[in-house]
Every structure is written in C-alpha cells, then in structure tokens.
Coordinates of C-alpha atoms in Angstrom, one line a residue:
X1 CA 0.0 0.0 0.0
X2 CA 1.3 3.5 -0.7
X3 CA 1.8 5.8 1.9
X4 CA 0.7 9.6 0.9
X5 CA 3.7 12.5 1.8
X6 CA 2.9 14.8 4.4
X7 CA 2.7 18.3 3.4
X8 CA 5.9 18.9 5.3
X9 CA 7.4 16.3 3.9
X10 CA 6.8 17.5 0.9
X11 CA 8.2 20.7 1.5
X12 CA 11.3 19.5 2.6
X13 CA 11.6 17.5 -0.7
X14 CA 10.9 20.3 -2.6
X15 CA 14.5 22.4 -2.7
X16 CA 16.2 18.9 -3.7
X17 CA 13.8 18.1 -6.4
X18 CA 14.4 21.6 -7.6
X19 CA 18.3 21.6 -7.3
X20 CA 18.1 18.5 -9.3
X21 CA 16.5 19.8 -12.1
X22 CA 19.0 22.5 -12.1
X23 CA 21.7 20.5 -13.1
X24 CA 22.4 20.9 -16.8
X25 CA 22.9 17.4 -18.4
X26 CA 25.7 16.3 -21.4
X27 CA 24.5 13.7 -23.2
X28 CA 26.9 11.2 -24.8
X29 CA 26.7 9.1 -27.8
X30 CA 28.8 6.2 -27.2
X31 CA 29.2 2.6 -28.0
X32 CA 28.2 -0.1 -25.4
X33 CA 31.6 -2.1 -23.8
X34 CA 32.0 1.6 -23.2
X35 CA 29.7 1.9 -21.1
X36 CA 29.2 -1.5 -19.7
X37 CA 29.9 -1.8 -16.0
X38 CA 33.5 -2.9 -16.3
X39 CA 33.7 -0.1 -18.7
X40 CA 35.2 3.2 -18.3
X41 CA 31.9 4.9 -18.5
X42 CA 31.1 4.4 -14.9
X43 CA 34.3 5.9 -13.7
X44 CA 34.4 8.6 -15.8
X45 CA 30.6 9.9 -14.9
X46 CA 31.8 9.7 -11.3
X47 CA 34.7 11.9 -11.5
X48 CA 33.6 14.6 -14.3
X49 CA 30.0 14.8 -12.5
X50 CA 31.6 15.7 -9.0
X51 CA 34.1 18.6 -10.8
X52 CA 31.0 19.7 -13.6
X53 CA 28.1 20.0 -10.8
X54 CA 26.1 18.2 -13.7
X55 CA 24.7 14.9 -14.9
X56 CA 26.9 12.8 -17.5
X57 CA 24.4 10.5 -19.6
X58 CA 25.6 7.9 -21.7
X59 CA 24.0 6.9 -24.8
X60 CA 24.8 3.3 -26.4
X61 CA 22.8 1.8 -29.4
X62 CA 25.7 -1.1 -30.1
X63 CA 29.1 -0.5 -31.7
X64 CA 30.6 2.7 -33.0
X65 CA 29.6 1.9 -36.4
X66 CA 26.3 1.9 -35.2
X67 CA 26.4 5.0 -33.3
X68 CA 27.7 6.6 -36.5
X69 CA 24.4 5.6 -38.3
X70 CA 21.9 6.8 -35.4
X71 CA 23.8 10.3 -35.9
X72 CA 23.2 10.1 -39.1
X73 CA 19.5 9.7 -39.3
X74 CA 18.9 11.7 -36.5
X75 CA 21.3 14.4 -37.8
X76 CA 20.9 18.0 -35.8
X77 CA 17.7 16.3 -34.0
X78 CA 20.3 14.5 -32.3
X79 CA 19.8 15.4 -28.3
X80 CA 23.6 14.2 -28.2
X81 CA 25.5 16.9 -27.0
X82 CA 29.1 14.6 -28.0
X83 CA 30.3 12.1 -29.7
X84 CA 32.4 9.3 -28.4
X85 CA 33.8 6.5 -29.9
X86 CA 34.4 6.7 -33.6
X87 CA 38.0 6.1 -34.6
X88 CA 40.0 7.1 -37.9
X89 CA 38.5 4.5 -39.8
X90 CA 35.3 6.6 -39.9
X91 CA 36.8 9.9 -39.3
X92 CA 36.3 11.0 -42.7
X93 CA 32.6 10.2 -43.1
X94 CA 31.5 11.6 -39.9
X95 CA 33.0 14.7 -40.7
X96 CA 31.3 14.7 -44.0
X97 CA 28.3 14.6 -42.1
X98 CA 28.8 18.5 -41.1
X99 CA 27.3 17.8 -37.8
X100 CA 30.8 18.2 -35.8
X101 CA 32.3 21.5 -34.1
X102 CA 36.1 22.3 -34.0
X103 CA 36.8 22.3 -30.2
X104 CA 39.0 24.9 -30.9
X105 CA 42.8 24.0 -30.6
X106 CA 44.8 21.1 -32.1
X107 CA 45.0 18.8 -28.8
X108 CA 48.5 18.1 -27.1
X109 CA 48.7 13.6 -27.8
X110 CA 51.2 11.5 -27.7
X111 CA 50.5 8.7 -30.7
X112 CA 52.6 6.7 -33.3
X113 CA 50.8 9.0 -35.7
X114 CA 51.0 13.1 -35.9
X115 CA 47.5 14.1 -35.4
X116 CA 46.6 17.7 -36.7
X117 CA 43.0 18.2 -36.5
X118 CA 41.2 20.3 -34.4
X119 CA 37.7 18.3 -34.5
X120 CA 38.2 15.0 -33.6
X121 CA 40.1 14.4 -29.9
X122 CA 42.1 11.4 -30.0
X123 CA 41.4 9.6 -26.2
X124 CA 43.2 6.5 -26.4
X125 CA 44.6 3.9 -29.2
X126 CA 46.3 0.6 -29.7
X127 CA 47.3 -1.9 -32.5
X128 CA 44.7 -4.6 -33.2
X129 CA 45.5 -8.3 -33.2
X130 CA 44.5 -12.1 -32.2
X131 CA 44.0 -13.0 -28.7
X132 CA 44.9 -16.7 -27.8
X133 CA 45.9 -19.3 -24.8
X134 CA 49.3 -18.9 -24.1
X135 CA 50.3 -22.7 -25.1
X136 CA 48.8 -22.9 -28.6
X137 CA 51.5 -22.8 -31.6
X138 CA 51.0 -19.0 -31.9
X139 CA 51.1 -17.6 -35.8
X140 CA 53.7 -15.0 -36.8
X141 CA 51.8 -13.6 -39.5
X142 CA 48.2 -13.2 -40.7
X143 CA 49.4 -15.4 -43.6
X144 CA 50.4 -18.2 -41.1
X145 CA 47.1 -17.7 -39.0
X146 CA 45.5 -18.6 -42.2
X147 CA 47.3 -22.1 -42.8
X148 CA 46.5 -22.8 -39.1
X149 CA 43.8 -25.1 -37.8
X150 CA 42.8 -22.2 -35.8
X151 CA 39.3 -21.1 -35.3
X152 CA 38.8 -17.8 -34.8
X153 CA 36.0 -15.0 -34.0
X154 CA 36.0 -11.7 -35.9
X155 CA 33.5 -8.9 -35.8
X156 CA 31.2 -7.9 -38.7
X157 CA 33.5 -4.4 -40.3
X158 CA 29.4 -3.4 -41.1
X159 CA 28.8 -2.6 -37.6
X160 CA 32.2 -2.6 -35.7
X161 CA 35.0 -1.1 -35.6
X162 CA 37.9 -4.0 -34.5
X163 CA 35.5 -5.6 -37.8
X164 CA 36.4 -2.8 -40.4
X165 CA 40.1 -2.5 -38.6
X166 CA 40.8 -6.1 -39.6
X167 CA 39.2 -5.5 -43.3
X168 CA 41.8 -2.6 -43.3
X169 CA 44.5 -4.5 -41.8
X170 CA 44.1 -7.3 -44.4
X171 CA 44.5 -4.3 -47.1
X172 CA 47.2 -2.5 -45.9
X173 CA 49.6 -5.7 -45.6
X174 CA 48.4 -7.6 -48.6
X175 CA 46.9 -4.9 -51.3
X176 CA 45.8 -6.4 -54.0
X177 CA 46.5 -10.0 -52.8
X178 CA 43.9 -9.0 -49.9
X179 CA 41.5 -11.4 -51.6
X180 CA 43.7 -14.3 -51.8
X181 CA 44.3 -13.9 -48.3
X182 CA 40.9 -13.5 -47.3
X183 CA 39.9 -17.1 -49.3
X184 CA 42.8 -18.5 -47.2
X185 CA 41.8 -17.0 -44.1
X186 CA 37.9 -17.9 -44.4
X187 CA 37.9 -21.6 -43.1
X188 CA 39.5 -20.2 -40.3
X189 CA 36.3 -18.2 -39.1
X190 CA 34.5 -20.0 -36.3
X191 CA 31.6 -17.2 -36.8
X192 CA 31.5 -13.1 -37.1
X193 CA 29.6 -11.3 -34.6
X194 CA 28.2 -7.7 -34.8
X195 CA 30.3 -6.3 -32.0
X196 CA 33.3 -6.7 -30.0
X197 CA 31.5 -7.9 -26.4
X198 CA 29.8 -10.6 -28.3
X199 CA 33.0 -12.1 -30.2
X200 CA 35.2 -11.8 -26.8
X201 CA 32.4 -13.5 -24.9
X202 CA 32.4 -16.4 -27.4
X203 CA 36.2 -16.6 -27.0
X204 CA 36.7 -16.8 -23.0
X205 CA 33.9 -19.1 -22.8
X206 CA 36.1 -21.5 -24.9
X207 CA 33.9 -21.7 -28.4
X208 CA 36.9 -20.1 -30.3
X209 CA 40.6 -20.8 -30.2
X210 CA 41.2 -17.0 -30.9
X211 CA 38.9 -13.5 -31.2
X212 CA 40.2 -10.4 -32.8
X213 CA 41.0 -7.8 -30.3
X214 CA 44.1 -5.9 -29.4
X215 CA 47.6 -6.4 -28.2
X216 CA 46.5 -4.9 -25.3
X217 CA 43.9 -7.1 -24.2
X218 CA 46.4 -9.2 -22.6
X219 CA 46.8 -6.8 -19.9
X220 CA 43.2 -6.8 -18.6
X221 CA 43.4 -10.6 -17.7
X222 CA 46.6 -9.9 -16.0
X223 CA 45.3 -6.7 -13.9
X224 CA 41.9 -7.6 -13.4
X225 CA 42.1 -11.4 -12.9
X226 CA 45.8 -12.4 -12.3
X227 CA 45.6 -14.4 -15.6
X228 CA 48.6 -14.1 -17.4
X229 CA 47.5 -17.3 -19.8
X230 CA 46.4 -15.1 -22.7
X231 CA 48.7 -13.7 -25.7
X232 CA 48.4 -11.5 -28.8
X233 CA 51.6 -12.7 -30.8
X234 CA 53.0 -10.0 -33.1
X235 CA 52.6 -10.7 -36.8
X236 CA 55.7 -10.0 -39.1
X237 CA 53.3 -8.1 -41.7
X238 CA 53.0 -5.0 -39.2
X239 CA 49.6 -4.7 -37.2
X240 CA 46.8 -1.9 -37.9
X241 CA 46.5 1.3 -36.1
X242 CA 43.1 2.4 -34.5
X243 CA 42.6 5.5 -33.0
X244 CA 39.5 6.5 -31.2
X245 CA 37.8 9.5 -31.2
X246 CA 35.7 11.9 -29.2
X247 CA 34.1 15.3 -30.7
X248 CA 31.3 17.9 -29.9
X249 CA 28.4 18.4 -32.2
X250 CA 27.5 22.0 -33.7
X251 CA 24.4 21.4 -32.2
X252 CA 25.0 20.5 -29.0
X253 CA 22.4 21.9 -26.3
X254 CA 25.8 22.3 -23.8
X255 CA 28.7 23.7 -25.7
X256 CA 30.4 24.7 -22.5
X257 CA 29.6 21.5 -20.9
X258 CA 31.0 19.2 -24.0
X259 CA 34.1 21.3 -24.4
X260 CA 35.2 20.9 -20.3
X261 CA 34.0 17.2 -21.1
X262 CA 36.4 17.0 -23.8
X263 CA 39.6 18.6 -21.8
X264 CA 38.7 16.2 -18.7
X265 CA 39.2 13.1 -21.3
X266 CA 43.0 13.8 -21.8
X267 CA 43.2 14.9 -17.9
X268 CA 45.4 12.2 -15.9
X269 CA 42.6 11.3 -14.3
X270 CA 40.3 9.8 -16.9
X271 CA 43.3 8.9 -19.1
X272 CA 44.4 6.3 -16.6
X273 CA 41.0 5.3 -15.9
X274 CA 40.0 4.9 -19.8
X275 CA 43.8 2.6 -20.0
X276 CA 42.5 0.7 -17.0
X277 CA 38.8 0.0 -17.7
X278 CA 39.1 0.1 -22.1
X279 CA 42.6 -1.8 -22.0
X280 CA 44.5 0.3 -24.9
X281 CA 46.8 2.8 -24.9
X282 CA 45.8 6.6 -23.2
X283 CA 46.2 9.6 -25.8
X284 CA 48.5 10.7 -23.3
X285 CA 51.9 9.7 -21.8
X286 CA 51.0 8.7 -18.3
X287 CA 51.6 6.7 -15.6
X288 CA 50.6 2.7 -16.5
X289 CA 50.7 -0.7 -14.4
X290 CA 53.6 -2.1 -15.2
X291 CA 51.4 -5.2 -16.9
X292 CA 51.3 -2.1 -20.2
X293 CA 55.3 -2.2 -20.0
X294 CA 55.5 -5.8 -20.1
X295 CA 53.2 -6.2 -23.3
X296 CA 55.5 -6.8 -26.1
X297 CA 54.9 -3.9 -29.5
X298 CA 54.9 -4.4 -33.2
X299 CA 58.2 -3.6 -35.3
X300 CA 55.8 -2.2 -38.2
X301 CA 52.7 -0.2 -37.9
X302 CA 49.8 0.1 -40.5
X303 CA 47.7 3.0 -40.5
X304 CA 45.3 4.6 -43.5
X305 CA 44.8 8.3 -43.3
X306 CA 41.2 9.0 -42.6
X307 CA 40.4 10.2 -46.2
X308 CA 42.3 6.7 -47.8
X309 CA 40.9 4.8 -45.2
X310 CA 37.1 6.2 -46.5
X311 CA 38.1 5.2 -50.2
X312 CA 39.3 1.6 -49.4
X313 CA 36.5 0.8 -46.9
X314 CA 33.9 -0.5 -49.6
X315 CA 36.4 -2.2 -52.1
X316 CA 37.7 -3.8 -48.4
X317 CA 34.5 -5.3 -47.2
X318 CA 33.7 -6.5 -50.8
X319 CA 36.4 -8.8 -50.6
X320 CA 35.7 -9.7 -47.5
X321 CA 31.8 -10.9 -48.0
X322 CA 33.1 -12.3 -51.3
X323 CA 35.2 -14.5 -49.4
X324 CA 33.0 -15.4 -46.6
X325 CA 30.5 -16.3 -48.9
X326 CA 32.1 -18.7 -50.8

C-alpha cells in the first residue's frame, strides 16, 4: 500500500527536487563495452559529474559503427550533446556529415601518428591483433594464421569497428593480394559477430581458439584477474592502427559543458582510468601498471589516413563478403 507525503514532507523534498532539475545534463553518444559496468563509463561519470556540478548520460545503441548511423538519421535532431567513440576509420565520413564542431585547438597527444586536426580528440589507441591461450603454436603472420587449424572470432567491419580494422588490416599488408588472403583465411572463421563484447564473450567461454582484439587485451586478464595465460603474438606483416575519437556536435544543447568534457578526457585522471577500464593505450603519456610495460609492440605499424581509409572501406569489405560467402 502507498503511503501519501505529508505536506511537510513534501516541503522539505521540494528544494532537492528543484536543485536536481537544475543541473544541466551532457548527453553522450557512445558505444556499449563503453559503457558497460567494467567499462570506463562508470568511472568517468563519477569523477567529471563531481568537478561539472552536472549529470553525465551515456547513450549506447551497439558499436561505434552503429552510433555513426543513429547520428546520421537523427542528424541535428540528435539530443547528443558529444560524440564518443568513432576512430579514424570513420573519421572522414563523420565529418562529411557536417554535424561536428572544431573544439578549438589542435590537442596536445602522444600517438605513433602526428594528429593535426582540431575536430576530432584522439582519447586513447592501440594496434589490433589475435588474442589466444598462451600454449597454442601462436602464428607469426596473418598469412600463417590462415594455414593454421585455428578457429577464430571476428566482428562484422558493417557494424564494428575491430570488424572494419581487420578489413583494413588485411588491405594495408596484402593490397591487392587481400583477396587471396581472405579465401585463405575464411575456413578459419568460427563465426563473425556484430560487436566486439559478443566475439570476446564467445572466445573466454572456450567456443573459439582466438577472437580479434588488441595487443593490449592481454593486460586486462593480467590486472583484473591475475591471468597471465592469454597472448596477442605480433605478426611480421606489421599490425593496424586504430585510433579513437571523441568530438562535440555543432548542435549541441551544452557547448560549455562538452568542451570541459572534452579537456577532462586527456586529464590524468580519466586517461588512466580509460587505460585501466578500455585496455589500450591513453592519448597521453602517463603513468601505467607495469602489466602495459611488459606487453611486447609491433616492429611495423599500419595506418590509412582517414580520407584513404574512407576510399578503401567499400572495395575492403567486398572482398571480405566475397570470401566469406564462398
């Protein structure tokens, strides 16, 4: 049964309610490990809410690929006030869109890449590659993963991200022997999943013998379960470059609000939470369990400027379908 407030109950509740609604709110578009609750999401709400003296929402419809498509048919009806999430792969068509603001200065990163625009904030990065058990015969090359009896997980490059960076990957290394890799490497694919959560899932529950991920991945099992059993071996062939991406939109309801959001993601603070909860690199040179140190890098790295990375992307995934369909 419900119990009616008193009157001066109900006074007393009125000031809070009021100061409540007072607080301006920043919505963010995101993708959904980020916000999951090992994610950094939940962190980073906590500490920018207690220095903003507003709310932090996070918005996920899946992976970034699909957050790029909600922006897009939403457009400036979007109620996001940032974006968070998309990496270089998809730089160039989200700025195409024309719904992105310059946050004014070219931000101060350290990356293997110079990075000169003043749009897009790099937050964190790392190379991409194959997570296994520490034990298996590990491949030294995407060529000898594909002569392996390996089955592996990979994510749809439709809808996600580590998907389209493998497509590019595959393209950068090989060119225009991409497809003969990619007829060699299909037999190999246990099944593709639309995101990242779902193929890493499949992977530690033992339905895969390896999921594409990143080099850093190791370092989560290490740091947040004392596991030091899984690998990423580093491929001869060089290993692909993603960057990931925050910016404000031109529309945003909070301008103010998503500019401080964007200087708190390269702060100390949220760069060693976003290392520590998203397990890549931070945007910034700062302090790192020493389980980062220990990983071991690529010689050679493979990265497509956004604008060549936009032109391959369809030729890229066509050979990839055509292979997988076969």
């Amino acid at each position: 049964m419900r119990r009616p407030v008193s009157l001066c109950a109900a006074a007393l509740l009125l000031p809070l309610s009021a100061a409540a609604q007072d607080r301006p709110v920043l919505n963010v578009l995101t993708y959904d490990s980020f916000t999951s609750e090992w994610g950094p999401g939940p962190q980073l709400t906590a500490a920018f809410e207690q220095e903003c003296g507003c709310d932090l929402r996070f918005t996920a419809p899946g992976d970034a690929a699909a957050v790029l498509a909600r922006l897009r048919l939403e457009g400036a009806r979007s109620t996001a006030d940032v974006v968070l999430g998309l990496d270089t792969n998809l730089m160039a068509d989200a700025a195409a869109t024309g719904l992105f603001a310059p946050h004014g200065a070219v931000p101060s990163v350290d990356l293997p890449i110079a990075w000169t625009d003043d749009t897009f904030l790099p937050f964190d990065w790392g190379w991409f590659g194959f997570v296994m058990n520490r034990g298996a015969e590990p491949p030294h090359s995407l060529s000898e993963l594909a002569d392996s009896d390996l089955r592996i997980v990979i994510q749809d490059p439709r809808s996600s991200t580590p998907g389209l960076g493998l497509v590019m990957w595959v393209q950068a290394a090989y060119g225009d022997e991409a497809p003969a890799l990619w007829d060699r490497l299909a037999d190999n694919i246990l099944t593709v999943t639309p995101g990242w959560s779902e193929a890493y899932g499949l992977f530690t529950e033992g339905e895969a013998d390896a999921v594409l991920s990143y080099t850093t991945s190791p370092a989560y099992h290490i740091l947040a379960e004392g596991d030091d059993s899984k690998i990423a071996p580093i491929f001869d062939e060089g290993h692909y470059l993603q960057v990931e991406l925050a910016a404000k939109l031109a529309h945003a309801a909070e301008p103010e609000l998503a500019d401080r959001f964007l200087a708190f993601l390269l702060s100390d603070e949220a760069q060693t939470i976003i290392a520590t909860t998203n397990w890549m690199y931070p945007a910034r040179d700062v302090p790192l369990p020493e389980a980062f140190a220990a990983l071991p890098r690529p010689e050679r790295t493979l990265f497509l400027p956004p604008d060549e990375a936009a032109a391959a992307r369809d030729p890229a995934i066509a050979e990839w379908q055509a292979a997988l369909s076969r």
